[in-house]
PDB file of C-alpha atoms in Angstrom:
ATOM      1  CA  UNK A   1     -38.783  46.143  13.773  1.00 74.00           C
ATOM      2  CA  UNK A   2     -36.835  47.499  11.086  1.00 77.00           C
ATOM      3  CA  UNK A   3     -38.257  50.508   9.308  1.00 88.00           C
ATOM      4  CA  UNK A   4     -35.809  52.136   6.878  1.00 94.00           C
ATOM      5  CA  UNK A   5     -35.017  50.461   3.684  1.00 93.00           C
ATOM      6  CA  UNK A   6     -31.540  49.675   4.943  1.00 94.00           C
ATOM      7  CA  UNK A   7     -32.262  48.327   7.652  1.00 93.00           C
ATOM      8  CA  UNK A   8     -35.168  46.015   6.326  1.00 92.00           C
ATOM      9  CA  UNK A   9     -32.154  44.877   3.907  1.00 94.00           C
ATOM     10  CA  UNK A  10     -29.468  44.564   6.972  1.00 95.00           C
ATOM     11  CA  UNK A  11     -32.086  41.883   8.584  1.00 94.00           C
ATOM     12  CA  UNK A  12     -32.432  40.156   5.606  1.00 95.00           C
ATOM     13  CA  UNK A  13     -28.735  39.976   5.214  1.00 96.00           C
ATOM     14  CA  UNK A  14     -28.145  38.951   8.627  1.00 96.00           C
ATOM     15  CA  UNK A  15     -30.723  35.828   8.345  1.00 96.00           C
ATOM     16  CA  UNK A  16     -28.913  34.461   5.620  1.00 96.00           C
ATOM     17  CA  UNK A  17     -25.470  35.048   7.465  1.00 96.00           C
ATOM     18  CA  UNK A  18     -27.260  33.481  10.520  1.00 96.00           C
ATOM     19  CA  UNK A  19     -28.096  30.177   8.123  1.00 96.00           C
ATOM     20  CA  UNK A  20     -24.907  29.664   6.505  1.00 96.00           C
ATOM     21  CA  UNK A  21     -23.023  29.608   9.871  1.00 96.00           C
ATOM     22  CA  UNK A  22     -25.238  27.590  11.208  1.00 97.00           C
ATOM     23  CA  UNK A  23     -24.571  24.946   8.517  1.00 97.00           C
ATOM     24  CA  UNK A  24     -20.591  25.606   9.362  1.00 96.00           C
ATOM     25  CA  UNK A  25     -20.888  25.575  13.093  1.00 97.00           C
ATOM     26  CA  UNK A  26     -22.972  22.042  12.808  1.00 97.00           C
ATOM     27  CA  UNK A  27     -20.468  20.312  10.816  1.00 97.00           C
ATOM     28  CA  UNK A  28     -17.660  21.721  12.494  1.00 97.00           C
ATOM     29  CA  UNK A  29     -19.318  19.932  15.922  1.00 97.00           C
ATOM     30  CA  UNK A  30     -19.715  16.987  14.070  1.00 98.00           C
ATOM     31  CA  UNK A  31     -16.792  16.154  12.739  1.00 97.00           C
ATOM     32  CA  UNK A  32     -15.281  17.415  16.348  1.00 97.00           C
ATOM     33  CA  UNK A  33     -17.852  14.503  17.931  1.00 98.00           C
ATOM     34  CA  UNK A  34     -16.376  11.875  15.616  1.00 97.00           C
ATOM     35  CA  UNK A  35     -13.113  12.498  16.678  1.00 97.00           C
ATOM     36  CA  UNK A  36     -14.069  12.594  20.583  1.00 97.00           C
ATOM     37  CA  UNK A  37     -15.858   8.975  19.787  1.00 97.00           C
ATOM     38  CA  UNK A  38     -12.952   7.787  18.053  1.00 96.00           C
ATOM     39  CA  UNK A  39     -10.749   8.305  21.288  1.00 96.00           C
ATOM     40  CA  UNK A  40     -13.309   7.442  23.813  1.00 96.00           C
ATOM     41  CA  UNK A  41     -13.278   3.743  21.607  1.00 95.00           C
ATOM     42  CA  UNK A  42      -9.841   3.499  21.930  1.00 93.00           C
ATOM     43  CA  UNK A  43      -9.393   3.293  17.675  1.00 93.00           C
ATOM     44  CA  UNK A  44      -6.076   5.679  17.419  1.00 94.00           C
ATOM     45  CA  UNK A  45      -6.371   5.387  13.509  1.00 94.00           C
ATOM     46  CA  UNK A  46     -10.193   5.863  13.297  1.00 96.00           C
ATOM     47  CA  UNK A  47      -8.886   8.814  15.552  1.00 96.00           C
ATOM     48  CA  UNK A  48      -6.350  10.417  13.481  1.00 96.00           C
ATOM     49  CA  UNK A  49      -8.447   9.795  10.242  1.00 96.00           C
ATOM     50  CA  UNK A  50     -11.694  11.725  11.714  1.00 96.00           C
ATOM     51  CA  UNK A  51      -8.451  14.605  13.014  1.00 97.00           C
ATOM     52  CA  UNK A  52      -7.797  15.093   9.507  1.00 97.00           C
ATOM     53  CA  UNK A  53     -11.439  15.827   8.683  1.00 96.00           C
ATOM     54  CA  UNK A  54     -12.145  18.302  11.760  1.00 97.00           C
ATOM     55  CA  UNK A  55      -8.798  20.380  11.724  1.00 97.00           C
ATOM     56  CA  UNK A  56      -9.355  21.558   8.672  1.00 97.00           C
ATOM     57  CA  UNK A  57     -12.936  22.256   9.540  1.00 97.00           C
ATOM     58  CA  UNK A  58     -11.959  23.962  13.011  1.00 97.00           C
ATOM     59  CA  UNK A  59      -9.749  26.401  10.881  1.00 97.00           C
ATOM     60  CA  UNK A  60     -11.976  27.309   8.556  1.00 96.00           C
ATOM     61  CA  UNK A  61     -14.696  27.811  11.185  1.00 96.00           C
ATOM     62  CA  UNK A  62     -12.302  30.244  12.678  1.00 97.00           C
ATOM     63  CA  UNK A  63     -11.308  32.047   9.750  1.00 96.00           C
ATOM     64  CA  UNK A  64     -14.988  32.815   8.509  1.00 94.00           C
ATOM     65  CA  UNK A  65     -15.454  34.464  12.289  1.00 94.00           C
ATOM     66  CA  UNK A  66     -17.953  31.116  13.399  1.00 95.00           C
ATOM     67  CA  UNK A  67     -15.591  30.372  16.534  1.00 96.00           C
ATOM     68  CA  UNK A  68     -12.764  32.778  17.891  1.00 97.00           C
ATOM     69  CA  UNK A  69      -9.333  31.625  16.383  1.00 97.00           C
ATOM     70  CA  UNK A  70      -8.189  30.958  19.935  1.00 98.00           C
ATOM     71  CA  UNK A  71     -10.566  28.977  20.481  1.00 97.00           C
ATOM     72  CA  UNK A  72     -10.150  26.766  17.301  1.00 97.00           C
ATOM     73  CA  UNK A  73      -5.892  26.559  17.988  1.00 98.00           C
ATOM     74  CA  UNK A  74      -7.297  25.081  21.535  1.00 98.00           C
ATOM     75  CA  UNK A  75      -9.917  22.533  20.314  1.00 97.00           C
ATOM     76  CA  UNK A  76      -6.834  21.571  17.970  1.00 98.00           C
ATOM     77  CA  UNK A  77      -3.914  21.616  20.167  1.00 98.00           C
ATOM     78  CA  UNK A  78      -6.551  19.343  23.333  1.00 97.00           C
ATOM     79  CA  UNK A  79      -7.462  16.684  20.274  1.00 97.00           C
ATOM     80  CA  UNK A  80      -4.195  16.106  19.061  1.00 96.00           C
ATOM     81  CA  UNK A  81      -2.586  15.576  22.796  1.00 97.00           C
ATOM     82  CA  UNK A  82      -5.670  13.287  23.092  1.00 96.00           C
ATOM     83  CA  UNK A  83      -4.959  11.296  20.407  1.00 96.00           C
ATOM     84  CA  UNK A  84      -1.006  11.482  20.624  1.00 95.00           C
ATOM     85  CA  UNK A  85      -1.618  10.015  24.456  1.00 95.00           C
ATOM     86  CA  UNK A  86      -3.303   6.832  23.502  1.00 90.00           C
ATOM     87  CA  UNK A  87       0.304   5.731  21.562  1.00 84.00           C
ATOM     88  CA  UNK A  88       1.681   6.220  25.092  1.00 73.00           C
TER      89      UNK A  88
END
């Protein structure tokens, strides 16, 4: 348990951190879902219009230190071949 008055303030700090990114990360996974249920129904528009929700998402989810910014360029790059392969 904290003791110090810093420290008291650190965990107080963190919890509200802890709650916003949590908000971020949810949405984030959402709008990723719609996307995956878009493709597994076969709807390549539905697809592309939920893409252009999530990207932006997936960036910002990166930038704010939520997901690693690998990790975001891969859930990118594997939608988009997803969706670019049911044209094909």
């Amino acid at each position: 348990m904290a003791n110090t008055k810093s420290a008291k303030k650190a965990v107080r700090k963190i919890e509200f951190r802890t709650a916003i990114n949590k908000v971020h990360r949810t949405r984030m996974r959402n709008e990723v879902r719609r996307v995956e249920e878009a493709i597994a129904s076969g709807e390549q528009d539905k697809a592309l219009a939920a893409m252009k929700l999530a990207e932006p998402l997936i960036a910002r989810s990166a930038q704010h230190g939520i997901i690693h910014r690998n990790n975001a360029s891969r859930k990118v790059s594997r939608l988009t071949q997803r969706i670019k392969a049911m044209s094909a």
